[in-house]
mmCIF file of C-alpha atoms in Angstrom:
data_model
loop_
_atom_site.group_PDB
_atom_site.id
_atom_site.type_symbol
_atom_site.label_atom_id
_atom_site.label_comp_id
_atom_site.label_asym_id
_atom_site.label_seq_id
_atom_site.Cartn_x
_atom_site.Cartn_y
_atom_site.Cartn_z
ATOM 1 C CA MET L 100 0.000 0.000 0.000
ATOM 2 C CA VAL L 101 2.796 2.408 0.856
ATOM 3 C CA ARG L 102 4.485 1.649 -2.458
ATOM 4 C CA GLU L 103 1.361 2.541 -4.429
ATOM 5 C CA GLN L 104 0.952 5.808 -2.523
ATOM 6 C CA ILE L 105 4.544 6.869 -3.115
ATOM 7 C CA ARG L 106 4.215 6.424 -6.863
ATOM 8 C CA VAL L 107 1.808 9.351 -7.106
ATOM 9 C CA PHE L 108 4.295 11.724 -5.451
ATOM 10 C CA THR L 109 6.319 14.124 -7.557
ATOM 11 C CA ARG L 110 10.097 14.091 -7.620
ATOM 12 C CA THR L 111 10.021 16.858 -4.986
ATOM 13 C CA LEU L 112 10.806 15.545 -1.513
ATOM 14 C CA GLN L 113 7.751 15.255 0.685
ATOM 15 C CA TRP L 114 7.352 14.247 4.310
ATOM 16 C CA LYS L 115 4.330 13.000 6.170
ATOM 17 C CA CYS L 116 3.370 11.915 9.677
ATOM 18 C CA VAL L 117 1.842 8.445 9.234
ATOM 19 C CA GLU L 118 1.266 7.673 12.921
ATOM 20 C CA SER L 119 1.026 9.719 16.100
ATOM 21 C CA ARG L 120 -0.031 8.649 19.571
ATOM 22 C CA THR L 121 0.299 9.482 23.268
ATOM 23 C CA ASP L 122 1.156 6.386 25.301
ATOM 24 C CA SER L 123 1.309 8.378 28.566
ATOM 25 C CA LYS L 124 1.917 11.925 29.768
ATOM 26 C CA CYS L 125 5.664 11.275 29.535
ATOM 27 C CA LEU L 126 5.771 9.156 26.397
ATOM 28 C CA TYR L 127 4.799 10.425 22.941
ATOM 29 C CA TYR L 128 5.311 8.495 19.704
ATOM 30 C CA GLY L 129 5.451 9.645 16.101
ATOM 31 C CA ARG L 130 6.267 7.904 12.799
ATOM 32 C CA PHE L 131 7.255 9.918 9.735
ATOM 33 C CA ILE L 132 8.217 9.219 6.121
ATOM 34 C CA LEU L 133 10.362 11.204 3.686
ATOM 35 C CA SER L 134 10.332 10.374 -0.040
ATOM 36 C CA PRO L 135 11.218 9.928 -2.832
ATOM 37 C CA LEU L 136 14.970 9.648 -2.213
ATOM 38 C CA MET L 137 17.734 8.393 -4.458
ATOM 39 C CA LYS L 138 19.671 5.290 -3.441
ATOM 40 C CA GLY L 139 21.832 5.982 -0.377
ATOM 41 C CA GLN L 140 20.199 9.287 0.547
ATOM 42 C CA ALA L 141 17.792 7.740 3.068
ATOM 43 C CA ASP L 142 20.667 6.319 5.118
ATOM 44 C CA THR L 143 22.552 9.639 5.007
ATOM 45 C CA ILE L 144 19.548 11.604 6.261
ATOM 46 C CA GLY L 145 18.451 8.932 8.728
ATOM 47 C CA ILE L 146 21.803 8.740 10.522
ATOM 48 C CA ALA L 147 22.185 12.536 10.673
ATOM 49 C CA MET L 148 18.632 13.077 11.939
ATOM 50 C CA ARG L 149 18.966 10.378 14.599
ATOM 51 C CA ARG L 150 22.094 12.020 16.006
ATOM 52 C CA ALA L 151 20.522 15.487 15.850
ATOM 53 C CA LEU L 152 17.341 14.295 17.569
ATOM 54 C CA LEU L 153 19.259 12.629 20.392
ATOM 55 C CA GLY L 154 22.065 15.137 20.819
ATOM 56 C CA GLU L 155 21.065 18.590 19.523
ATOM 57 C CA ILE L 156 17.754 19.281 21.286
ATOM 58 C CA GLU L 157 17.674 20.996 24.663
ATOM 59 C CA GLY L 158 15.631 19.934 27.662
ATOM 60 C CA THR L 159 14.929 21.287 31.156
ATOM 61 C CA CYS L 160 15.771 19.224 34.248
ATOM 62 C CA ILE L 161 16.306 19.429 37.998
ATOM 63 C CA THR L 162 20.094 19.442 38.398
ATOM 64 C CA ARG L 163 20.548 20.044 42.130
ATOM 65 C CA ALA L 164 18.667 19.667 45.418
ATOM 66 C CA LYS L 165 19.555 21.419 48.658
ATOM 67 C CA SER L 166 18.484 20.904 52.256
ATOM 68 C CA GLU L 167 20.572 21.826 55.271
ATOM 69 C CA LYS L 168 18.965 19.078 57.371
ATOM 70 C CA ILE L 169 20.349 16.272 55.186
ATOM 71 C CA PRO L 170 23.731 15.014 56.438
ATOM 72 C CA HIS L 171 24.604 13.022 53.291
ATOM 73 C CA GLU L 172 23.033 11.532 50.153
ATOM 74 C CA TYR L 173 22.534 8.032 51.548
ATOM 75 C CA SER L 174 21.035 9.059 54.875
ATOM 76 C CA THR L 175 17.447 8.501 55.994
ATOM 77 C CA ILE L 176 15.119 11.032 57.610
ATOM 78 C CA LEU L 177 12.753 10.081 60.408
ATOM 79 C CA GLY L 178 9.186 10.339 59.170
ATOM 80 C CA ILE L 179 10.045 9.935 55.466
ATOM 81 C CA GLN L 180 9.590 6.521 53.878
ATOM 82 C CA GLU L 181 12.218 7.013 51.166
ATOM 83 C CA SER L 182 15.933 7.531 51.686
ATOM 84 C CA VAL L 183 17.549 10.773 50.487
ATOM 85 C CA HIS L 184 19.034 8.909 47.525
ATOM 86 C CA GLU L 185 15.585 7.633 46.483
ATOM 87 C CA ILE L 186 14.164 11.159 46.698
ATOM 88 C CA LEU L 187 16.960 12.456 44.454
ATOM 89 C CA MET L 188 16.256 9.685 41.938
ATOM 90 C CA ASN L 189 12.562 10.604 41.943
ATOM 91 C CA LEU L 190 13.438 14.254 41.308
ATOM 92 C CA LYS L 191 15.599 13.129 38.385
ATOM 93 C CA GLU L 192 12.550 11.521 36.711
ATOM 94 C CA ILE L 193 10.423 14.694 36.733
ATOM 95 C CA VAL L 194 9.866 16.018 33.212
ATOM 96 C CA LEU L 195 9.735 19.792 32.708
ATOM 97 C CA ARG L 196 8.767 21.995 29.777
ATOM 98 C CA SER L 197 10.138 25.546 29.556
ATOM 99 C CA ASN L 198 11.704 28.351 27.527
ATOM 100 C CA LEU L 199 14.301 28.781 30.229
ATOM 101 C CA TYR L 200 17.850 29.738 29.346
ATOM 102 C CA GLY L 201 20.561 28.869 31.859
ATOM 103 C CA THR L 202 19.437 28.130 35.418
ATOM 104 C CA CYS L 203 16.693 29.157 37.828
ATOM 105 C CA GLU L 204 15.446 28.220 41.286
ATOM 106 C CA ALA L 205 12.430 26.228 42.489
ATOM 107 C CA SER L 206 11.432 24.707 45.813
ATOM 108 C CA ILE L 207 9.347 22.176 47.733
ATOM 109 C CA CYS L 208 7.943 23.028 51.158
ATOM 110 C CA VAL L 209 5.251 20.691 52.556
ATOM 111 C CA ARG L 210 4.144 19.238 55.862
ATOM 112 C CA GLY L 211 3.197 15.605 56.480
ATOM 113 C CA PRO L 212 1.756 13.178 56.765
ATOM 114 C CA ARG L 213 1.093 13.139 53.026
ATOM 115 C CA CYS L 214 2.407 11.986 49.666
ATOM 116 C CA VAL L 215 4.668 14.510 47.965
ATOM 117 C CA THR L 216 4.341 14.695 44.170
ATOM 118 C CA ALA L 217 5.615 16.931 41.378
ATOM 119 C CA GLN L 218 2.549 19.129 41.890
ATOM 120 C CA ASP L 219 4.089 20.344 45.174
ATOM 121 C CA ILE L 220 7.061 21.942 43.404
ATOM 122 C CA ILE L 221 6.882 25.749 43.410
ATOM 123 C CA LEU L 222 8.076 26.807 39.946
ATOM 124 C CA PRO L 223 8.736 30.056 38.047
ATOM 125 C CA PRO L 224 5.860 30.955 35.678
ATOM 126 C CA TYR L 225 7.862 30.027 32.566
ATOM 127 C CA VAL L 226 8.432 26.413 33.696
ATOM 128 C CA GLU L 227 5.751 23.734 33.487
ATOM 129 C CA ILE L 228 5.582 20.178 34.831
ATOM 130 C CA VAL L 229 4.501 17.603 32.242
ATOM 131 C CA ASP L 230 3.100 15.086 34.763
ATOM 132 C CA ASN L 231 2.042 16.512 38.147
ATOM 133 C CA THR L 232 1.421 13.048 39.561
ATOM 134 C CA GLN L 233 5.071 11.950 39.511
ATOM 135 C CA HIS L 234 5.992 10.676 42.986
ATOM 136 C CA ILE L 235 8.744 12.311 45.081
ATOM 137 C CA ALA L 236 8.373 11.118 48.692
ATOM 138 C CA SER L 237 5.952 9.781 51.313
ATOM 139 C CA LEU L 238 5.792 11.631 54.649
ATOM 140 C CA THR L 239 4.539 9.313 57.397
ATOM 141 C CA GLU L 240 4.856 11.769 60.300
ATOM 142 C CA PRO L 241 3.811 15.434 60.878
ATOM 143 C CA ILE L 242 7.186 16.821 59.792
ATOM 144 C CA ASP L 243 8.238 19.575 57.393
ATOM 145 C CA LEU L 244 10.057 18.778 54.166
ATOM 146 C CA CYS L 245 11.772 21.774 52.581
ATOM 147 C CA ILE L 246 14.041 21.295 49.562
ATOM 148 C CA GLY L 247 15.568 23.953 47.324
ATOM 149 C CA LEU L 248 15.895 22.972 43.667
ATOM 150 C CA GLN L 249 18.028 24.217 40.798
ATOM 151 C CA LEU L 250 16.613 23.922 37.268
ATOM 152 C CA GLU L 251 18.671 24.110 34.117
ATOM 153 C CA ARG L 252 18.056 23.956 30.370
ATOM 154 C CA ASN L 253 20.817 22.235 28.436
ATOM 155 C CA ARG L 254 21.526 19.290 26.153
ATOM 156 C CA GLY L 255 23.030 15.825 26.442
ATOM 157 C CA TYR L 256 23.777 13.957 29.674
ATOM 158 C CA ARG L 257 25.619 15.139 32.763
ATOM 159 C CA ILE L 258 27.066 12.880 35.460
ATOM 160 C CA LYS L 259 27.408 14.313 38.952
ATOM 161 C CA THR L 260 30.899 14.487 40.439
ATOM 162 C CA ALA L 261 31.611 12.851 43.791
ATOM 163 C CA ASN L 262 33.430 15.912 45.185
ATOM 164 C CA ASN L 263 30.589 18.308 44.395
ATOM 165 C CA PHE L 264 28.604 17.758 47.639
ATOM 166 C CA GLN L 265 28.764 20.712 49.997
ATOM 167 C CA ASP L 266 26.514 22.830 52.233
ATOM 168 C CA GLY L 267 23.677 20.340 51.942
ATOM 169 C CA SER L 268 23.600 20.738 48.163
ATOM 170 C CA TYR L 269 23.424 17.536 46.121
ATOM 171 C CA PRO L 270 23.886 17.417 42.320
ATOM 172 C CA ILE L 271 21.707 15.026 40.343
ATOM 173 C CA ASP L 272 22.643 12.962 37.296
ATOM 174 C CA THR L 273 20.828 14.817 34.530
ATOM 175 C CA LEU L 274 19.406 13.598 31.233
ATOM 176 C CA PHE L 275 18.502 16.776 29.336
ATOM 177 C CA MET L 276 17.530 14.860 26.174
ATOM 178 C CA PRO L 277 13.755 15.199 25.548
ATOM 179 C CA VAL L 278 13.930 12.515 22.824
ATOM 180 C CA ARG L 279 14.019 9.077 24.413
ATOM 181 C CA ASN L 280 14.670 6.990 21.322
ATOM 182 C CA VAL L 281 14.879 7.221 17.525
ATOM 183 C CA ASN L 282 14.734 4.473 14.915
ATOM 184 C CA HIS L 283 15.151 4.857 11.185
ATOM 185 C CA SER L 284 14.439 2.299 8.487
ATOM 186 C CA ILE L 285 14.537 2.299 4.686
ATOM 187 C CA HIS L 286 12.111 0.896 2.126
ATOM 188 C CA SER L 287 13.405 0.541 -1.453
ATOM 189 C CA TYR L 288 11.215 0.266 -4.526
ATOM 190 C CA GLY L 289 11.644 0.344 -8.304
ATOM 191 C CA ASN L 290 14.180 -1.380 -10.569
ATOM 192 C CA GLY L 291 17.549 -0.491 -12.055
ATOM 193 C CA ASN L 292 18.204 3.212 -12.472
ATOM 194 C CA GLU L 293 14.662 3.979 -11.298
ATOM 195 C CA LYS L 294 15.262 2.529 -7.834
ATOM 196 C CA GLN L 295 14.225 4.921 -5.071
ATOM 197 C CA GLU L 296 13.973 4.895 -1.288
ATOM 198 C CA ILE L 297 11.569 5.899 1.451
ATOM 199 C CA LEU L 298 12.947 6.916 4.847
ATOM 200 C CA PHE L 299 10.905 5.966 7.921
ATOM 201 C CA LEU L 300 11.653 7.804 11.191
ATOM 202 C CA GLU L 301 10.232 6.671 14.527
ATOM 203 C CA ILE L 302 10.545 9.147 17.414
ATOM 204 C CA TRP L 303 9.709 8.732 21.111
ATOM 205 C CA THR L 304 9.753 11.836 23.357
ATOM 206 C CA ASN L 305 9.332 12.389 27.104
ATOM 207 C CA GLY L 306 6.268 14.617 26.717
ATOM 208 C CA SER L 307 8.064 17.959 27.026
ATOM 209 C CA LEU L 308 7.612 18.278 23.252
ATOM 210 C CA THR L 309 5.870 16.270 20.566
ATOM 211 C CA PRO L 310 7.758 14.102 18.034
ATOM 212 C CA LYS L 311 6.790 16.598 15.316
ATOM 213 C CA GLU L 312 8.228 19.491 17.353
ATOM 214 C CA ALA L 313 11.380 17.454 18.003
ATOM 215 C CA LEU L 314 11.757 16.716 14.284
ATOM 216 C CA TYR L 315 11.451 20.416 13.439
ATOM 217 C CA GLU L 316 13.906 21.557 16.123
ATOM 218 C CA ALA L 317 16.468 18.884 15.248
ATOM 219 C CA SER L 318 16.238 19.838 11.549
ATOM 220 C CA ARG L 319 16.801 23.538 12.328
ATOM 221 C CA ASN L 320 19.757 22.761 14.592
ATOM 222 C CA LEU L 321 21.297 20.492 11.955
ATOM 223 C CA ILE L 322 20.919 23.197 9.299
ATOM 224 C CA ASP L 323 22.510 25.792 11.609
ATOM 225 C CA LEU L 324 25.528 23.528 12.081
ATOM 226 C CA LEU L 325 26.063 23.340 8.302
ATOM 227 C CA ILE L 326 25.522 27.033 7.457
ATOM 228 C CA PRO L 327 29.244 27.975 7.857
ATOM 229 C CA PHE L 328 30.132 25.625 4.979
ATOM 230 C CA LEU L 329 27.769 27.537 2.673
ATOM 231 C CA HIS L 330 29.884 30.688 3.112
ATOM 232 C CA ALA L 331 33.262 28.944 2.741
ATOM 233 C CA GLU L 332 33.552 29.474 -1.041
ATOM 234 C CA GLU L 333 32.471 33.110 -0.768
ATOM 235 C CA GLU L 334 35.119 33.781 1.877
ATOM 236 C CA ASN L 335 37.829 32.194 -0.278
ATOM 237 C CA VAL L 336 36.893 34.448 -3.218
ATOM 238 C CA HIS L 337 37.333 37.564 -1.070
ATOM 239 C CA LEU L 338 40.709 36.368 0.164
ATOM 240 C CA GLU L 339 41.940 35.588 -3.357
ATOM 241 C CA ASN L 340 40.916 39.026 -4.613
ATOM 242 C CA ASN L 341 42.583 40.637 -1.605
ATOM 243 C CA GLN L 342 39.382 42.410 -0.812
ATOM 244 C CA PRO L 343 38.006 43.103 2.649
ATOM 245 C CA LYS L 344 35.605 40.467 3.843
ATOM 246 C CA THR L 345 31.997 41.613 3.508
ATOM 247 C CA SER L 346 29.702 41.351 6.459
ATOM 248 C CA LEU L 347 26.459 39.436 6.573
ATOM 249 C CA PRO L 348 23.375 41.230 5.198
ATOM 250 C CA LEU L 349 22.264 42.532 8.577
ATOM 251 C CA PHE L 350 20.664 45.717 9.763
ATOM 252 C CA PRO L 351 22.675 48.240 11.842
ATOM 253 C CA PHE L 352 21.084 48.405 15.284
ATOM 254 C CA HIS L 353 23.210 51.375 16.320
ATOM 255 C CA ASN L 354 21.686 53.487 13.519
ATOM 256 C CA ILE L 355 18.251 53.341 15.135
ATOM 257 C CA LEU L 356 19.439 53.989 18.689
ATOM 258 C CA ALA L 357 19.432 57.768 18.167
ATOM 259 C CA GLU L 358 16.098 57.580 16.351
ATOM 260 C CA ILE L 359 14.396 55.811 19.253
ATOM 261 C CA ARG L 360 15.906 58.241 21.753
ATOM 262 C CA LYS L 361 14.719 61.151 19.612
ATOM 263 C CA ASN L 362 11.141 59.893 19.432
ATOM 264 C CA LYS L 363 11.001 58.514 22.956
ATOM 265 C CA LYS L 364 13.000 60.964 25.021
ATOM 266 C CA LYS L 365 11.330 60.054 28.293
ATOM 267 C CA ILE L 366 12.162 56.347 28.014
ATOM 268 C CA ALA L 367 15.164 55.123 29.998
ATOM 269 C CA LEU L 368 16.332 52.421 27.616
ATOM 270 C CA LYS L 369 18.454 50.722 30.251
ATOM 271 C CA PHE L 370 15.292 50.050 32.251
ATOM 272 C CA LEU L 371 13.418 48.491 29.309
ATOM 273 C CA PHE L 372 14.088 44.768 29.485
ATOM 274 C CA ILE L 373 13.907 42.499 26.446
ATOM 275 C CA ASP L 374 11.269 40.479 28.304
ATOM 276 C CA GLN L 375 8.861 43.338 27.485
ATOM 277 C CA LEU L 376 9.419 43.096 23.719
ATOM 278 C CA GLU L 377 7.391 39.857 23.335
ATOM 279 C CA LEU L 378 10.234 38.167 21.466
ATOM 280 C CA PRO L 379 9.887 34.548 20.319
ATOM 281 C CA PRO L 380 11.327 32.213 22.999
ATOM 282 C CA ARG L 381 14.293 31.067 20.894
ATOM 283 C CA ILE L 382 15.383 34.630 20.017
ATOM 284 C CA TYR L 383 14.901 35.699 23.649
ATOM 285 C CA ASN L 384 17.105 32.824 24.838
ATOM 286 C CA CYS L 385 19.798 33.674 22.274
ATOM 287 C CA LEU L 386 19.917 37.292 23.454
ATOM 288 C CA LYS L 387 20.124 36.259 27.103
ATOM 289 C CA ASN L 388 22.960 33.915 26.122
ATOM 290 C CA SER L 389 24.830 36.981 24.835
ATOM 291 C CA ASN L 390 24.234 38.814 28.139
ATOM 292 C CA ILE L 391 21.705 41.127 26.496
ATOM 293 C CA HIS L 392 19.089 41.968 29.109
ATOM 294 C CA THR L 393 17.850 45.459 28.233
ATOM 295 C CA LEU L 394 16.890 47.351 25.098
ATOM 296 C CA LEU L 395 20.021 49.475 25.486
ATOM 297 C CA ASP L 396 22.156 46.309 25.552
ATOM 298 C CA LEU L 397 20.488 45.158 22.341
ATOM 299 C CA LEU L 398 20.896 48.405 20.412
ATOM 300 C CA ASN L 399 24.532 48.743 21.463
ATOM 301 C CA SER L 400 25.377 45.176 20.435
ATOM 302 C CA SER L 401 27.455 44.192 17.447
ATOM 303 C CA GLN L 402 25.343 42.313 14.933
ATOM 304 C CA GLU L 403 28.316 40.168 13.959
ATOM 305 C CA ASP L 404 28.569 39.011 17.567
ATOM 306 C CA LEU L 405 24.862 38.218 17.639
ATOM 307 C CA ILE L 406 25.146 36.022 14.562
ATOM 308 C CA LYS L 407 27.950 34.074 16.239
ATOM 309 C CA THR L 408 25.577 33.240 19.115
ATOM 310 C CA GLU L 409 24.442 29.640 19.110
ATOM 311 C CA HIS L 410 21.044 29.111 17.388
ATOM 312 C CA PHE L 411 20.800 32.803 16.282
ATOM 313 C CA ARG L 412 19.948 33.186 12.578
ATOM 314 C CA ILE L 413 20.038 36.040 10.067
ATOM 315 C CA GLU L 414 16.250 36.175 9.777
ATOM 316 C CA ASP L 415 16.047 36.702 13.547
ATOM 317 C CA VAL L 416 17.450 40.207 13.031
ATOM 318 C CA LYS L 417 14.572 41.036 10.682
ATOM 319 C CA ASN L 418 12.174 39.694 13.290
ATOM 320 C CA ILE L 419 13.699 41.954 15.954
ATOM 321 C CA PHE L 420 13.418 44.949 13.624
ATOM 322 C CA GLY L 421 9.736 44.277 13.088
ATOM 323 C CA ILE L 422 9.151 44.118 16.825
ATOM 324 C CA LEU L 423 11.033 47.394 17.397
ATOM 325 C CA GLU L 424 8.980 49.106 14.691
ATOM 326 C CA LYS L 425 5.800 47.829 16.322
ATOM 327 C CA HIS L 426 6.723 48.892 19.860
ATOM 328 C CA PHE L 427 8.203 52.310 19.056
ATOM 329 C CA VAL L 428 6.085 53.202 15.987
ATOM 330 C CA ILE L 429 8.999 54.618 14.018
ATOM 331 C CA ASP L 430 9.964 54.201 10.379
ATOM 332 C CA LEU L 431 13.217 52.253 10.331
ATOM 333 C CA LYS L 432 13.204 51.428 6.609
ATOM 334 C CA ASN L 433 15.295 54.451 5.730
ATOM 335 C CA LYS L 434 17.697 53.714 8.564
ATOM 336 C CA ARG L 435 18.820 50.337 7.271
#
């Protein structure tokens, strides 16, 4: 049946989600196809996408727990059924969804007897728990349990170090990867020179994003990694002609700084934070990564430095310009 469907496709590559389901709050599944591909292309794309899905997507996790009443990781606390180590392992399993960049703080402060779940975690407004029912501890006595938590958004896997326990602060082995598993398979059809391939991708995620969202983010990250090679030939031409290297086609932020000040004299730009500009989450995170926190920081920044920031793209500059035009109601077209 799949073979007959593929025959009606054009030579242009097309992708399709052929199956999507939610097995639980923390387990999503999606199956996708890409076709028609020439012989060998399906394996090339499949391997690259699998690595990008598993290694290039960021996730948010609890990376550290702190309580001054805990003597060491393997101790037990009177009135709590679980050991400290078991509580840390339960915290490790909690799945979070956020647009966080870097780290932030959260906490648990409850009184027993009761069952402590993920719902009892006090979080910043930009962090969300995927499954509030995830178990943390069981309090069997009328005691207080207060734990400070550190949250972080990152990628890959981090193993705690044995010498990093101090002041009642305990690091947690962290699996930032929101994609749990990826499989790719290839179906070939046709004969001789007409032989073509279909790539099948199966993606399982932890619920912090859907398989479709993971596929999109992994594709964008993979493209961003390859962009420097697209400019390699252009750079060589400039060097051979002994000409100064041209900059990327960006817009000069510093040219509009005076214009905004002229039209908005009463605004203290250093007190206008980029949080107020309603930027898309990815652009906001990129700017924070470059230590840009206020509008003045942004307008005084070098655009070349911004482009070097991880995940920041050329079209993001146009997006920022549109937002500035909207917020300050000034004509920037003649300033570019």
